[in-house]
Amino acid sequence: DVKVTQSSRYLVKRTGEKVFLECVQDMDHENMFWYRQDPGLGLRLIYFSYDVKMKEKGDIPEGYSVSREKKERFSLILESASTNQTSMYLCASSSLGYEQYFGPGTRLTVT
Amino acid sequence: GENVEQHPSTLSVQEGDSAVIKCTYSDSASNYFPWYKQELGKRPQLIIDIRSNVGEKKDQRIAVTLNKTAKHFSLHITETQPEDSAVYFCAASSNYKLTFGKGTLLTVNP
């Protein structure tokens, strides 16, 4: 059974703080993804990685960065959190067969 | 880049009726079309997918159809049950990156 875990279910941070969201998968998947989910907007891709140390921008990368030092771990970094980054953040992983497996999500509130 | 439109945004049906959700995509290179179901407070989970060399795929009460010429695909749920109530997302991919529609909130009334 594929398992994708995220470091926190709920997180509250202050404006300007640096925020780290971590994602770990246990299926040796090559690809990992970070999405944000907002009501009425669906899932929007922030960044993805197709290999260790490799990353590509998704549709909404502004204000975010990522790190993938190990195959199983993909981190999303908010350098200076802002209130418009309050959202649900979902991590996913996939092998070359396209199906993406999602983590439980982190609900981030920036005050 | 790819753009996926999904309709309707909300759908309410009576238990036992059928439900149909439609999506269109823009990139003719897209060749993989999954559907995800997300129950309230839970993660999205794949329920069915179709690749571009197939026109229709069925799995028990759910089916997906694909029209590559028109660039649209649809999810069909027959004999709906209350546990089908959820948000459904379509997506399209031309590589390993998925572009999602905005979602359809399906409510099945007992």
XYZ file of C-alpha atoms in Angstrom:
221
model
C 0.000 0.000 0.000
C 1.399 3.358 -1.051
C 1.903 5.718 1.814
C 2.385 9.456 1.466
C 2.696 11.367 4.709
C 2.916 15.059 5.482
C 4.621 16.547 8.510
C 1.602 18.418 9.902
C -2.189 18.312 9.463
C -2.669 21.834 10.780
C -0.205 24.711 10.989
C -0.597 28.316 12.102
C 2.150 30.793 11.245
C 2.614 34.529 11.373
C 3.126 36.793 8.378
C 6.793 36.942 7.420
C 7.754 33.622 9.001
C 9.645 30.970 7.052
C 7.531 27.845 6.761
C 8.610 24.302 5.933
C 6.139 21.643 4.815
C 7.520 18.157 4.458
C 6.294 15.186 2.475
C 7.559 11.615 2.597
C 6.608 8.679 0.372
C 7.564 5.069 0.893
C 7.103 3.619 -2.594
C 10.356 4.682 -4.251
C 8.429 6.962 -6.615
C 10.430 9.134 -8.990
C 7.956 12.014 -9.133
C 6.723 14.193 -6.326
C 4.360 17.167 -6.407
C 3.106 20.034 -4.268
C -0.398 21.434 -4.828
C -2.497 23.971 -3.079
C -6.242 23.482 -2.874
C -8.621 26.410 -2.510
C -12.438 26.312 -2.697
C -13.653 26.735 -6.252
C -10.137 26.654 -7.699
C -9.392 22.943 -7.609
C -5.849 21.678 -7.205
C -3.148 23.957 -8.536
C 0.401 22.731 -9.029
C 3.081 24.729 -7.228
C 6.239 22.705 -7.960
C 7.161 19.195 -8.923
C 10.261 17.052 -8.954
C 11.058 14.143 -11.250
C 14.315 13.138 -9.589
C 16.511 13.911 -6.619
C 17.739 17.510 -6.726
C 15.596 18.173 -9.816
C 12.628 20.517 -9.714
C 10.315 22.308 -12.085
C 7.889 25.147 -11.572
C 4.235 24.426 -11.754
C 1.442 26.883 -12.431
C 1.741 29.010 -9.274
C 5.362 28.944 -8.011
C 5.574 32.557 -6.858
C 6.383 32.847 -3.169
C 7.410 29.181 -2.856
C 10.547 27.108 -3.229
C 11.200 23.377 -2.897
C 13.928 20.976 -1.938
C 14.460 17.335 -2.793
C 17.678 16.006 -1.287
C 16.464 12.413 -0.962
C 14.183 10.433 -3.233
C 11.533 9.850 -0.585
C 11.310 13.417 0.720
C 10.037 16.604 -0.913
C 9.859 19.849 1.011
C 7.873 22.982 0.260
C 9.259 26.235 1.619
C 7.454 29.505 2.081
C 10.323 31.991 2.417
C 8.176 34.729 3.938
C 4.632 33.610 4.605
C 1.801 35.925 3.614
C -1.916 35.791 4.380
C -2.746 34.899 0.767
C -0.825 31.658 1.264
C -3.434 30.452 3.739
C -4.615 27.258 2.082
C -4.696 23.463 2.071
C -1.402 22.042 0.785
C -1.368 18.580 -0.719
C 1.669 16.517 -1.587
C 1.539 13.678 -4.108
C 3.882 11.126 -5.587
C 3.851 8.910 -8.666
C 5.950 6.462 -10.564
C 6.197 6.635 -14.338
C 2.668 5.228 -14.679
C 1.024 8.619 -13.989
C -1.309 7.703 -11.103
C -0.652 10.173 -8.303
C -1.045 9.221 -4.658
C -1.872 12.053 -2.313
C -0.908 12.783 1.259
C -3.507 13.797 3.866
C -2.863 17.511 3.397
C -1.649 20.354 5.608
C -4.053 23.146 6.383
C -1.880 26.233 6.748
C -3.203 29.429 8.274
C -1.083 32.571 8.060
C -2.146 35.343 10.421
C 0.063 24.920 -21.101
C -2.849 22.583 -20.542
C -6.224 23.992 -19.501
C -8.996 21.762 -18.151
C -12.590 22.951 -17.830
C -15.042 20.929 -15.703
C -18.844 21.143 -15.552
C -21.045 21.343 -13.632
C -19.507 22.776 -10.470
C -22.334 21.304 -8.381
C -24.658 18.394 -9.097
C -27.500 17.085 -6.981
C -29.214 13.780 -7.807
C -31.615 11.388 -6.170
C -30.301 8.058 -4.963
C -30.454 5.550 -7.796
C -30.212 8.157 -10.544
C -27.223 8.578 -12.836
C -24.698 11.410 -12.638
C -22.556 12.752 -15.461
C -19.607 15.131 -15.121
C -17.929 16.566 -18.197
C -14.441 17.926 -18.831
C -12.691 19.508 -21.793
C -8.965 19.943 -22.282
C -6.872 22.100 -24.569
C -3.572 20.280 -25.200
C -3.908 17.709 -27.987
C -0.740 16.021 -26.668
C -2.531 14.974 -23.457
C -2.836 11.212 -23.317
C -3.857 10.320 -19.758
C -7.142 11.314 -18.101
C -7.749 10.333 -14.460
C -10.703 11.045 -12.214
C -10.245 11.606 -8.502
C -12.823 11.512 -5.720
C -12.328 13.585 -2.596
C -14.607 12.990 0.364
C -14.982 15.737 2.934
C -11.788 16.116 4.971
C -9.963 13.376 3.080
C -7.314 13.162 0.411
C -8.144 12.813 -3.313
C -8.179 9.214 -4.461
C -8.086 7.849 -7.985
C -11.339 6.143 -8.971
C -10.825 5.526 -12.678
C -8.526 6.610 -15.475
C -8.350 6.308 -19.243
C -5.561 6.595 -21.762
C -5.839 8.136 -25.199
C -5.802 4.827 -27.063
C -9.078 3.827 -25.402
C -12.512 5.377 -25.957
C -14.346 4.005 -22.950
C -13.568 2.249 -19.697
C -15.926 0.848 -17.098
C -15.511 -0.298 -13.522
C -18.729 -1.491 -11.896
C -20.964 1.592 -11.523
C -18.501 4.104 -12.913
C -17.408 4.649 -16.488
C -15.326 7.168 -18.349
C -15.591 8.087 -22.018
C -13.038 9.968 -24.087
C -13.476 11.823 -27.363
C -9.996 12.852 -28.505
C -11.248 14.659 -31.585
C -13.462 16.941 -29.533
C -11.008 16.996 -26.607
C -13.531 16.054 -24.008
C -14.043 13.252 -21.520
C -16.817 12.402 -19.118
C -17.435 10.494 -15.901
C -20.652 8.500 -15.613
C -21.892 7.128 -12.306
C -24.942 4.861 -12.435
C -27.241 3.825 -9.601
C -25.846 6.539 -7.356
C -25.647 5.939 -3.613
C -25.264 8.405 -0.718
C -21.626 7.332 -0.318
C -20.948 8.671 -3.823
C -21.392 12.177 -2.381
C -18.004 13.901 -2.719
C -16.039 16.330 -4.854
C -14.887 14.828 -8.142
C -11.896 16.145 -10.084
C -10.948 15.405 -13.652
C -7.385 15.861 -14.865
C -5.341 15.654 -18.054
C -1.680 14.871 -18.592
C 0.759 14.789 -21.491
C 3.659 13.723 -19.279
C 3.711 12.947 -15.579
C 2.271 16.368 -14.710
C -1.492 16.572 -14.120
C -3.672 19.613 -14.757
C -6.896 19.415 -12.750
C -10.355 20.772 -13.343
C -11.918 22.902 -10.622
C -14.047 20.068 -9.296
C -17.717 19.028 -9.097
C -19.522 18.715 -5.795
C -21.863 15.746 -6.175
C -24.640 15.347 -3.645
C -26.716 12.165 -3.673
C -29.981 12.642 -1.804
C -31.462 9.551 -0.108
